[in-house]
Short mmCIF file of C-alpha atoms in Angstrom, two decimals:
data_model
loop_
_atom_site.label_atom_id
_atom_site.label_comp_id
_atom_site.label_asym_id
_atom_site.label_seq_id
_atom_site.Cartn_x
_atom_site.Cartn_y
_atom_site.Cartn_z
CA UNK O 9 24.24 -7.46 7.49
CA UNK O 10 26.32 -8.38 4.46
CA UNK O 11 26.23 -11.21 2.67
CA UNK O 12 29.10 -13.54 4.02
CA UNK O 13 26.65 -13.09 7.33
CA UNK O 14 23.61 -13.50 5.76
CA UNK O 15 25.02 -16.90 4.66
CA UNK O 16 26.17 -17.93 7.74
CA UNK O 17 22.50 -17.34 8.67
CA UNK O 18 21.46 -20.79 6.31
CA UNK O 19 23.62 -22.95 7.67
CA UNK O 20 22.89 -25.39 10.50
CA UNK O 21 24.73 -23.32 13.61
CA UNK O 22 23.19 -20.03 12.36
CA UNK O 23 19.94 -21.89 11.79
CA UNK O 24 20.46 -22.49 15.55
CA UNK O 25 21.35 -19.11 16.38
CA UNK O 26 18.07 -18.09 14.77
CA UNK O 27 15.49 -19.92 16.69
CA UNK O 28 17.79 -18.68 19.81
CA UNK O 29 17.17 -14.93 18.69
CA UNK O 30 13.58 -15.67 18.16
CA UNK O 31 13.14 -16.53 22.21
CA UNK O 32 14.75 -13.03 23.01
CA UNK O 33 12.27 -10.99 20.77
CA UNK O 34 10.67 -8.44 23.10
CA UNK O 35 13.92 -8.82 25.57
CA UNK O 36 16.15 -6.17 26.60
CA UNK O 37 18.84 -6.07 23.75
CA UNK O 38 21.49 -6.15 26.04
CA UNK O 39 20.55 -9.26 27.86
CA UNK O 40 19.29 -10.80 24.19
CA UNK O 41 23.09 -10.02 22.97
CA UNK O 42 24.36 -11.37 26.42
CA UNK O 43 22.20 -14.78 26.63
CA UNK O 44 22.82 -15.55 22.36
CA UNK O 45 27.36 -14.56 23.15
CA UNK O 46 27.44 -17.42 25.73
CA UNK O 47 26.91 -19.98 22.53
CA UNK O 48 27.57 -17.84 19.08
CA UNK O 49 30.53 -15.31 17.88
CA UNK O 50 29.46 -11.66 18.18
CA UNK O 51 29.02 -11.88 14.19
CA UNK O 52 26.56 -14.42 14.19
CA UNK O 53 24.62 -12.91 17.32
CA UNK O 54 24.36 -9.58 15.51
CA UNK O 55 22.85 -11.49 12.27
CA UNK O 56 20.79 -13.74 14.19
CA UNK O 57 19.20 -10.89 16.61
CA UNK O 58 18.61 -8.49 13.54
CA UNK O 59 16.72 -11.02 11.62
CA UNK O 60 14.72 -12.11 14.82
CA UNK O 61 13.87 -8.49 14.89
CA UNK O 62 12.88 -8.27 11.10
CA UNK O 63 10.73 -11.56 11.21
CA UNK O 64 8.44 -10.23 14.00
CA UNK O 65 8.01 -7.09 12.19
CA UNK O 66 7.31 -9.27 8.94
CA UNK O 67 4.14 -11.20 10.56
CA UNK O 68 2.12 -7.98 9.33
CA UNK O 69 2.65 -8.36 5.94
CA UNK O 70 3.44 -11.95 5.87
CA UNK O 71 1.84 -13.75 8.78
CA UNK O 72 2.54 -16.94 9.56
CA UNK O 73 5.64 -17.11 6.41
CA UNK O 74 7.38 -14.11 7.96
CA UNK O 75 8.93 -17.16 10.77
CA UNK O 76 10.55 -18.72 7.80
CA UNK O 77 11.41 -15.82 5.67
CA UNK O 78 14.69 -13.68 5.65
CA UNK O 79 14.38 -10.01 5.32
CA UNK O 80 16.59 -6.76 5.23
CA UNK O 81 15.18 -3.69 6.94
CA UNK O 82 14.69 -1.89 3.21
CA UNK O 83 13.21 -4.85 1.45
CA UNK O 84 10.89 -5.30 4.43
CA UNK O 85 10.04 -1.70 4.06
CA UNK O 86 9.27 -2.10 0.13
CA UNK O 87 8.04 -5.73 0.28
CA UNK O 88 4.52 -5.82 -0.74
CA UNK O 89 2.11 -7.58 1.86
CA UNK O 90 0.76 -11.27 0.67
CA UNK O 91 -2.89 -10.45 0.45
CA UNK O 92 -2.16 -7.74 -1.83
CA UNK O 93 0.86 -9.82 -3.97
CA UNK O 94 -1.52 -12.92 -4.15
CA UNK O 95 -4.07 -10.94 -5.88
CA UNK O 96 -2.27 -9.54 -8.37
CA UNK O 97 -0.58 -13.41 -9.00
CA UNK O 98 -3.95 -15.00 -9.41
CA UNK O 99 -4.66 -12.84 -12.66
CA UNK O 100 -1.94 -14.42 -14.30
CA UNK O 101 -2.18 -18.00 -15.92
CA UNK O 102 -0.64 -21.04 -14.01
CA UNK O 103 1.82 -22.21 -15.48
CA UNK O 104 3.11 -19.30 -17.18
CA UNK O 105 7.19 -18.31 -17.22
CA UNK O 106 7.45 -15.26 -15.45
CA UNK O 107 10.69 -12.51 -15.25
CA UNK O 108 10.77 -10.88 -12.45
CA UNK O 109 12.88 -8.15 -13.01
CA UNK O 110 13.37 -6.44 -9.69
CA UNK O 111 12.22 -8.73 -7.48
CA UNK O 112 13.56 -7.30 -3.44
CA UNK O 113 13.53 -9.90 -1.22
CA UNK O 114 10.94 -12.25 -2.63
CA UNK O 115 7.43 -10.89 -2.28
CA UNK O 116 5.89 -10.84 -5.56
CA UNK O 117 8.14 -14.00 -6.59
CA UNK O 118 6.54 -15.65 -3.83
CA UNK O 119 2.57 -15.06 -4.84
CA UNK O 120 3.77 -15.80 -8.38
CA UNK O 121 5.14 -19.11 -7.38
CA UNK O 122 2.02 -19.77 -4.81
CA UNK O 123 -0.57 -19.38 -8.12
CA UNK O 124 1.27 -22.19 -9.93
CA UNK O 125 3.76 -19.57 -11.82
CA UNK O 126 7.69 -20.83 -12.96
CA UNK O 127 9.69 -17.42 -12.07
CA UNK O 128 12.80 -16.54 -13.27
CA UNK O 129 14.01 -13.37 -10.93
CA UNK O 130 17.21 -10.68 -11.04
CA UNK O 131 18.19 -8.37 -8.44
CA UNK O 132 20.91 -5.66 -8.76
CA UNK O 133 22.17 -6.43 -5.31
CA UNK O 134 23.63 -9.67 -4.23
CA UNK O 135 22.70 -9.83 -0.80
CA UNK O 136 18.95 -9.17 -1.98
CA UNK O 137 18.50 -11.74 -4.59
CA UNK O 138 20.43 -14.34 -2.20
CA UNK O 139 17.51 -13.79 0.55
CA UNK O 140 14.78 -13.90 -2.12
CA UNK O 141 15.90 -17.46 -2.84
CA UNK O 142 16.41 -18.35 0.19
CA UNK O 143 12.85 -17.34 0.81
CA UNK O 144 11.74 -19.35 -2.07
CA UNK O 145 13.52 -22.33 -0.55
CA UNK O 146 12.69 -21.90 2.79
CA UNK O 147 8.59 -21.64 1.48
CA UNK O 148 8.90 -24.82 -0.86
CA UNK O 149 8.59 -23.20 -3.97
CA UNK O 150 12.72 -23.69 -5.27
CA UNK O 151 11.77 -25.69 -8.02
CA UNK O 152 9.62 -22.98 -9.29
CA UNK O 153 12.18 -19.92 -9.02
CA UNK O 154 15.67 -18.88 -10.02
CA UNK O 155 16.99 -15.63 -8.67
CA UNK O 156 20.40 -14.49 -9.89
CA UNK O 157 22.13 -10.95 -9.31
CA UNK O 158 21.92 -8.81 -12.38
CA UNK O 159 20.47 -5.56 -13.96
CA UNK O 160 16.83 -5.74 -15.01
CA UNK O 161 18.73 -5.14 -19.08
CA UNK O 162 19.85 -8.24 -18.63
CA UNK O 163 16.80 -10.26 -18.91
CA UNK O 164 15.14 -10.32 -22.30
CA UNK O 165 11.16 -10.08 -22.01
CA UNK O 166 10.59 -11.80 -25.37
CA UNK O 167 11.22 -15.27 -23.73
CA UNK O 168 8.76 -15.23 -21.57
CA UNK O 169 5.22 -15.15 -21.59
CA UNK O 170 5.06 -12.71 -18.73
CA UNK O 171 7.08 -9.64 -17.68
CA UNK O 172 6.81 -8.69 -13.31
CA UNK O 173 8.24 -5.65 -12.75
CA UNK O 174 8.07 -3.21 -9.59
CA UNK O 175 10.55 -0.56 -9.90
CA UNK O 176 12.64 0.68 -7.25
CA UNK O 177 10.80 3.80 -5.71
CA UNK O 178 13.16 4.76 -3.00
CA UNK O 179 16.55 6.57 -3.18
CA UNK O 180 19.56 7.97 -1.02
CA UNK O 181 16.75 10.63 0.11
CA UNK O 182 13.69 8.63 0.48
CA UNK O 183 10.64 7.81 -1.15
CA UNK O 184 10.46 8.66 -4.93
CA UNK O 185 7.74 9.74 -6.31
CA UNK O 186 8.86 10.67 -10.46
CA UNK O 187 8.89 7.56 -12.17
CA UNK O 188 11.20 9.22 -14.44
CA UNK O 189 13.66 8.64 -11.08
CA UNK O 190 12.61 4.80 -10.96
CA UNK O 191 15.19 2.15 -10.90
CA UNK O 192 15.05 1.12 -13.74
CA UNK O 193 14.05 4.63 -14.75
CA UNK O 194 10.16 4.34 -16.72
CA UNK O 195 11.64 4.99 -20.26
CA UNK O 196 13.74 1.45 -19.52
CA UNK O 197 10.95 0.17 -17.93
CA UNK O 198 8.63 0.94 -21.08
CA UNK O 199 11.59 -0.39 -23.28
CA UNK O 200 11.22 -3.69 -21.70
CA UNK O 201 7.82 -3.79 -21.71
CA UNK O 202 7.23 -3.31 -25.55
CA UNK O 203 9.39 -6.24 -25.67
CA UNK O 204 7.34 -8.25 -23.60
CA UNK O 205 3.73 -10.42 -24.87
CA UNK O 206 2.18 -9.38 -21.55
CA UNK O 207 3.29 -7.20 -18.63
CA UNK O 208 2.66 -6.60 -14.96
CA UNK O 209 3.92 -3.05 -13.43
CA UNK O 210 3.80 -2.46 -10.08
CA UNK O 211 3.86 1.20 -9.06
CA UNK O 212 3.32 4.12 -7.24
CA UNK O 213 -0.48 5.18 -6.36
CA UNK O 214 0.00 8.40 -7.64
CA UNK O 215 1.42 7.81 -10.71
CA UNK O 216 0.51 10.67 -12.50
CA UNK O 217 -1.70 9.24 -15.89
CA UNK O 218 0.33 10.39 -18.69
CA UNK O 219 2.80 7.98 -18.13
CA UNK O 220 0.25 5.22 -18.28
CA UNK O 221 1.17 3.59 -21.66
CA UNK O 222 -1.97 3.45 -24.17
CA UNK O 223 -4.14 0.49 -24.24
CA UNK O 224 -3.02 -0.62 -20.93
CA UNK O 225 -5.49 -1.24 -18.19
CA UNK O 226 -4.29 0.50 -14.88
CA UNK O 227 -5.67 -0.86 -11.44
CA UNK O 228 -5.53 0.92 -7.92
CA UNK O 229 -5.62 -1.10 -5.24
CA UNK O 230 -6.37 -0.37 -1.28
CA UNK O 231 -6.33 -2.97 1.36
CA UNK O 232 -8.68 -2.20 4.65
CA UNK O 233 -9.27 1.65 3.10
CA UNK O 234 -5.16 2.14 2.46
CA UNK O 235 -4.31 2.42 -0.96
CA UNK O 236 -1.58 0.16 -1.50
CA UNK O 237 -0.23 0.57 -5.01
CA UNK O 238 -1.30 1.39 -9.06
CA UNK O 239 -0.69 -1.98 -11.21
CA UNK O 240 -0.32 -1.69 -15.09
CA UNK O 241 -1.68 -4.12 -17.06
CA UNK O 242 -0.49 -4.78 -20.85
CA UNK O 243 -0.57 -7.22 -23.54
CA UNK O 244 -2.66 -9.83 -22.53
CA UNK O 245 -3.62 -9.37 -19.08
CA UNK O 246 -4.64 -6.02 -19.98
CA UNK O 247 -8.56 -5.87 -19.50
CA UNK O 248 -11.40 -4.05 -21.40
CA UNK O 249 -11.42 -1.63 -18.72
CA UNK O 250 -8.56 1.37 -19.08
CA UNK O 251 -8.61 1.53 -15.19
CA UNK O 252 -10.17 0.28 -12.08
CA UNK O 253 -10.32 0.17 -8.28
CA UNK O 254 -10.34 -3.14 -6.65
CA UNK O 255 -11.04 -3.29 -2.54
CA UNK O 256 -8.83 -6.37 -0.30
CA UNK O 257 -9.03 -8.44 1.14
CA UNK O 258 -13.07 -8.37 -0.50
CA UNK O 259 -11.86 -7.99 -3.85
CA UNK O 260 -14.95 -6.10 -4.51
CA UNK O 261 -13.99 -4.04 -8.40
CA UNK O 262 -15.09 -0.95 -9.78
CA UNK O 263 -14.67 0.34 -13.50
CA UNK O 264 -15.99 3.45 -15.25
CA UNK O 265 -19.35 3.43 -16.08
CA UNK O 266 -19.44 4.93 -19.78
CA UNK O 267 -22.86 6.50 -19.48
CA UNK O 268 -22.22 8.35 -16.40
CA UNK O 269 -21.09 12.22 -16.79
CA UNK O 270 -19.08 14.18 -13.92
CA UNK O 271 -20.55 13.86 -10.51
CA UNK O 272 -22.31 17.17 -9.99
CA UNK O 273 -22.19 19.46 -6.90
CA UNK O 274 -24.52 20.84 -4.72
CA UNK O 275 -25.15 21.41 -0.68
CA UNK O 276 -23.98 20.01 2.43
CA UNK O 277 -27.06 17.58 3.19
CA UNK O 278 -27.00 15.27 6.14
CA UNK O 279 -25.05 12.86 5.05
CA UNK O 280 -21.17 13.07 4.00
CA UNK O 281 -19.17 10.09 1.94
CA UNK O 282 -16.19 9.60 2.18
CA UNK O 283 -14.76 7.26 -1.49
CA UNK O 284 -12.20 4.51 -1.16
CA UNK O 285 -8.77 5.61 -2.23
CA UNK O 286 -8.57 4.02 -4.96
CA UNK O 287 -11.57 5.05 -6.00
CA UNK O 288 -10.41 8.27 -6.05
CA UNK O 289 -7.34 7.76 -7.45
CA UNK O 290 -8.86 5.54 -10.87
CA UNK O 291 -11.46 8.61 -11.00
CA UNK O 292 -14.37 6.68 -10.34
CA UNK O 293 -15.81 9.20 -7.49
CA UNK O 294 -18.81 9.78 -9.90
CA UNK O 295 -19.41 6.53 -9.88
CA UNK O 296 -19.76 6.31 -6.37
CA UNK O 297 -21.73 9.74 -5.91
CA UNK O 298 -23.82 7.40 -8.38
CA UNK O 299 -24.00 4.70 -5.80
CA UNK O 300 -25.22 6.61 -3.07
CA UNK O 301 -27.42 8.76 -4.92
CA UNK O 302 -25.30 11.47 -3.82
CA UNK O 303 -23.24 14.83 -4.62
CA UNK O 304 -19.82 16.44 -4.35
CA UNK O 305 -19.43 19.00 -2.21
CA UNK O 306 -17.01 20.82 -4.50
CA UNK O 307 -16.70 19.96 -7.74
CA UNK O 308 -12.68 19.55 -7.72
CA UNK O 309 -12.95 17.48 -4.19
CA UNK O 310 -13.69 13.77 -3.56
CA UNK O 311 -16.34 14.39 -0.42
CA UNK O 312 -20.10 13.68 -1.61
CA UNK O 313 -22.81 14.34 0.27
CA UNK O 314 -26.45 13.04 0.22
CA UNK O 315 -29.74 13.59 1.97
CA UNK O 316 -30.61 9.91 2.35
CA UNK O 317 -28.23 7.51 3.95
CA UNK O 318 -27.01 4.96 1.42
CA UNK O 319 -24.62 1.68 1.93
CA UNK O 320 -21.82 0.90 -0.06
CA UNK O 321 -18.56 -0.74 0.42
CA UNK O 322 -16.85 1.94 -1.80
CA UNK O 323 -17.63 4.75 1.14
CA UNK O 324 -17.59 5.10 4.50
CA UNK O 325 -20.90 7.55 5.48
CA UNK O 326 -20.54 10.18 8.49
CA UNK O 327 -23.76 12.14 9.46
CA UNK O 328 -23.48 15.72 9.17
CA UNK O 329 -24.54 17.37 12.76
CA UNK O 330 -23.46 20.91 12.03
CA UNK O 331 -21.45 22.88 9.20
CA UNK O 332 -18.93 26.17 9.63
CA UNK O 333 -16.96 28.33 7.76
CA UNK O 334 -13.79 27.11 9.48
CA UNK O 335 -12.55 29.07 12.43
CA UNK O 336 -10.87 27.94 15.31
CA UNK O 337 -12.20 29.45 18.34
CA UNK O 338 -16.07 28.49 16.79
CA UNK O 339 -14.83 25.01 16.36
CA UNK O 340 -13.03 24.53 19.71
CA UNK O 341 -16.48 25.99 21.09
CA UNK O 342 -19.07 23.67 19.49
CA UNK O 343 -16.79 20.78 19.97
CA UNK O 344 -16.51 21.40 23.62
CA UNK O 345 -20.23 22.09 24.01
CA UNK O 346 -20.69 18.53 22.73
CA UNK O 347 -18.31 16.41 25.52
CA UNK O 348 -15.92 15.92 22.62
CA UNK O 349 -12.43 14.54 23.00
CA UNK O 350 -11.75 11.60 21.15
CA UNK O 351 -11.88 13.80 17.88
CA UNK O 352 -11.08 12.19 14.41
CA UNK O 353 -9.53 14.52 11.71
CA UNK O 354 -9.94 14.46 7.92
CA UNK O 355 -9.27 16.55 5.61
CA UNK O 356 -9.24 17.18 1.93
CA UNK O 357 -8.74 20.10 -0.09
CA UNK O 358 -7.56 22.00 3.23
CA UNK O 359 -4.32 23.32 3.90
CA UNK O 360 -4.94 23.25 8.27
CA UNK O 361 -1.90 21.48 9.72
CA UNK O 362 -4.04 18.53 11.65
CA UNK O 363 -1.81 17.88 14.55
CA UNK O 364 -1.35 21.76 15.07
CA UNK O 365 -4.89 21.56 15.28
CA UNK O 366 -5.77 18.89 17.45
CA UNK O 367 -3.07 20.78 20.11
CA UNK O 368 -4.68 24.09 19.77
CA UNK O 369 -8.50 22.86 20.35
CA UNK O 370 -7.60 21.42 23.84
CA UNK O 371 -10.11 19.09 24.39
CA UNK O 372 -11.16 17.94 27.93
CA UNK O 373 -14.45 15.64 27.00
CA UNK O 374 -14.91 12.18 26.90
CA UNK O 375 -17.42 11.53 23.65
CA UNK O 376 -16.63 10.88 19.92
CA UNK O 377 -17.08 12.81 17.11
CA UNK O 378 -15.40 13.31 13.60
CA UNK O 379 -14.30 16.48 12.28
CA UNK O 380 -14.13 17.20 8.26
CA UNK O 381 -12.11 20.24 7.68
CA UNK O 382 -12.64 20.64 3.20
CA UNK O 383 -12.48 23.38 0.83
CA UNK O 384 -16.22 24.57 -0.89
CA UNK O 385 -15.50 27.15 -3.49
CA UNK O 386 -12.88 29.23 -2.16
CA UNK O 387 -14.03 29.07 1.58
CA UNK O 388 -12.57 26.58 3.91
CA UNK O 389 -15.01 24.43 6.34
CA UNK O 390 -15.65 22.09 9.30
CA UNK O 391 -18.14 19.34 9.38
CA UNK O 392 -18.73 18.39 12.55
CA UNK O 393 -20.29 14.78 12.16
CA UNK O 394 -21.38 11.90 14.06
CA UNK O 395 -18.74 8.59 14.44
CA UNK O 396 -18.17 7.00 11.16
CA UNK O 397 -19.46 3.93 9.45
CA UNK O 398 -17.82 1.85 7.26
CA UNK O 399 -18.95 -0.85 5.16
#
C-alpha cells in the first residue's frame, strides 16, 4: 500500500470499501476480491482487503481500537500492545508536551495522548506518520497530536518537557539486536537525550547494560510472563531505583534490594522456580530466590530451587519428581513409564535443540508433565517435574 492508496482509504467511498472488507475477513480471498470488484476499482479493493486483514490481526494488541485504527504489516509488527504503552504513559505528567521522535504508526502516541499528554510526533516515512494521525483522528485524540514526516534530528528536545523515543530495531535482514545499528543509531539517540529535561527510551530487552546511560533508571517489562521491552528512564522520570522489573497487566514492581548479596547455590530440592523475565533480565533473581526462600541451581543460571513450596507472582513453581544427568534414551524411558505425552520443554543454560527433542522421544501417553533440561556445573540435566503453577 502506498500512500496515494492509503489516502483513498479516509475518504468516504474507501471508508465504504472498508466496512465491506471487514464482512469478508475469514472469506476465501478470491471470493472477498470478487464480492468487494462488483462495487470498488481493483486499487481500492486491494487497500481495503489488506487493511481488513491488518485490523483483525490488530485486536491482539489493540482490542476493541484496532476496528478504527490503520496499520501497515511492519508497524503492526513493531507496534507496542496498549496495556504495555498505557503503562509506560501513565508515569508521565498530564499535561506535559511530549516529542515523539519515531513514533510507527501511532502506538505510544496514542497512550501518551490517552494519559492527558499534548504530543508532537515525526516519522521518517510518509506513509507511516500519515496513518499515525489518522489513528489519532480516528481515536479522538487530534487535538492532542501533530505528526509530520521528518528525521528524529529534526526535532529539538529542549522544547519540550518530555522526549519519547523507540528506535527502529528492525532492518533489511530482520530484527536488530546492536543498538549501535538503531535507527536513529544510540550515539544520536544519546545526543538527543542530553538535550532533553526528561526522557523515555523504549528498547530492546536485551540491551546489553553498558549502554545504559548513568543515573538513568532502566525498567524491564513482561506482560502474561513475555518480556516485552527495556524502558530508560532519565531526567526527571528517572526513579531512585537504577533498574526494575514491573509484571502487566498486575503492575506488580520489583527493585534491588541493597542488603541482599548473590543468590547462593546448592541442590536440586523438590521444588524448582522458574523467575519472571524480567526479573531476570533487571538481575533481580536473588531477590526472588529471596522470596521463596530458595536457591540457584547453578550459580550462573536463573532456575532456583527450594525444599518448601513458596508463592510468589515473580515465579512460576514446578515440583521436582525425578532428576538425571541428561540422556536421551533414560529420558524417553522414564517419561514413557509415566503415561507422558503432552510434555512441556524448558530450558536454560542447555544447548539440546527442543523440537529435535520432542521428535526423537516419541511419545504415545496421554498425561502431563514438564521437562527442565539446565546446565549444573559442567553437566547437563533433566528435571522431570509435575505440571506447572503460576501465580
Amino acid at each position: 500500500m502506498d500512500l496515494d492508496a492509503f489516502r483513498r482509504l479516509l475518504t468516504p467511498h474507501g471508508r465504504t470499501a472498508l466496512e465491506a472488507a471487514a464482512e469478508t475477513v475469514g472469506d476465501d480471498p478470491v471470493a472477498a476480491v470478487t464480492r468487494l470488484r462488483k462495487t470498488f476499482d481493483a486499487g481500492l479493493t486491494s487497500a481495503a482487503l489488506t487493511q481488513a486483514t491488518l485490523r483483525h490481526r490488530a485486536r491482539e494488541k489493540f482490542g476493541a481500537d484496532a476496528a478504527l485504527m490503520y496499520f501497515t504489516p511492519g508497524g503492526l509488527e513493531q507496534a507496542t500492545r496498549r496495556e504495555v504503552a498505557d503503562h509506560r504513559a501513565r508515569r508521565i505528567v498530564p499535561g506535559s508536551r511530549v516529542a515523539d521522535v519515531c513514533c510507527g504508526i501511532g502506538g505510544d502516541l496514542l497512550a501518551l495522548a490517552r494519559a492527558g499528554c499534548v504530543v508532537e510526533a515525526v516519522d521518517a516515512d510518509p506513509l507511516t506518520a500519515a496513518v499515525a494521525q489518522a489513528n489519532a483522528d480516528a481515536l479522538g485524540f487530534g487535538d492532542r497530536v501533530r505528526v509530520r514526516t521528518a528525521d528524529a534530528a529534526a526535532v529539538d528536545p529542549a522544547a519540550f518537557d518530555v522526549l519519547f523515543a523507540d528506535p527502529a530495531r528492525r532492518g533489511a535482514r530482520g530484527r536488530v539486536f546492536d543498538p549501535m545499528s538503531y535507527s536513529p543509531a544510540w550515539p544520536e539517540v544519546l545526543r538527543m537525550v542530553a538535550r532533553a529535561r526528561s526522557a523515555c527510551l523504549k528498547v530492546a530487552p536485551g540491551i546489553p547494560y553498558e549502554f545504559i546511560p548513568a543515573g538513568a533508571e532502566a525498567e524491564w517489562v513482561s506482560y502474561r510472563g513475555d518480556v516485552k521491552e527495556a524502558v530508560i528512564w532519565s531526567g526527571a522520570l528517572a526513579g531512585e531505583t537504577e533498574r526494575r522489573a514491573t509484571m502487566l497487566p498486575s503492575g506488580t514492581t520489583l527493585t534491588p534490594d541493597p542488603e541482599l548479596g548473590e543468590a547462593g547455590s546448592g541442590p536440586v530440592g523438590r521444588y524448582l522456580y522458574e523467575p519472571d523475565g524480567a526479573a531476570i533480565r533487571a538481575h533481580l533473581v536473588a531477590e526472588i530466590a529471596a522470596l521463596v526462600g530458595g536457591r540457584l541451581l547453578d550459580p550462573h543460571i536463573a532456575y532456583i530451587t527450594g525444599d518448601t513450596p513458596a508463592e510468589t507472582p515473580w515465579a512460576s513453581r514446578y515440583e521436582v519428581q525425578e532428576v538425571m544427568p541428561f540422556s536421551l534414551k533414560r529420558l524417553r524411558a522414564a517419561l514413557r513409564e509415566r503415561g507422558a505425552g503432552n510434555v512441556t520443554i524448558k530450558k536454560r543454560g542447555s544447548a539440546v535443540d527442543v523440537e529435535r527433542l520432542r521428535k526423537d522421544l516419541r511419545l504415545s501417553g496421554d498425561k502431563p508433565a514438564t521437562v527442565v533440561l539446565t546446565r549444573i556445573g559442567d553437566r547437563p540435566f533433566a528435571l522431570l517435574c509435575s505440571s506447572h503453577q503460576a501465580f
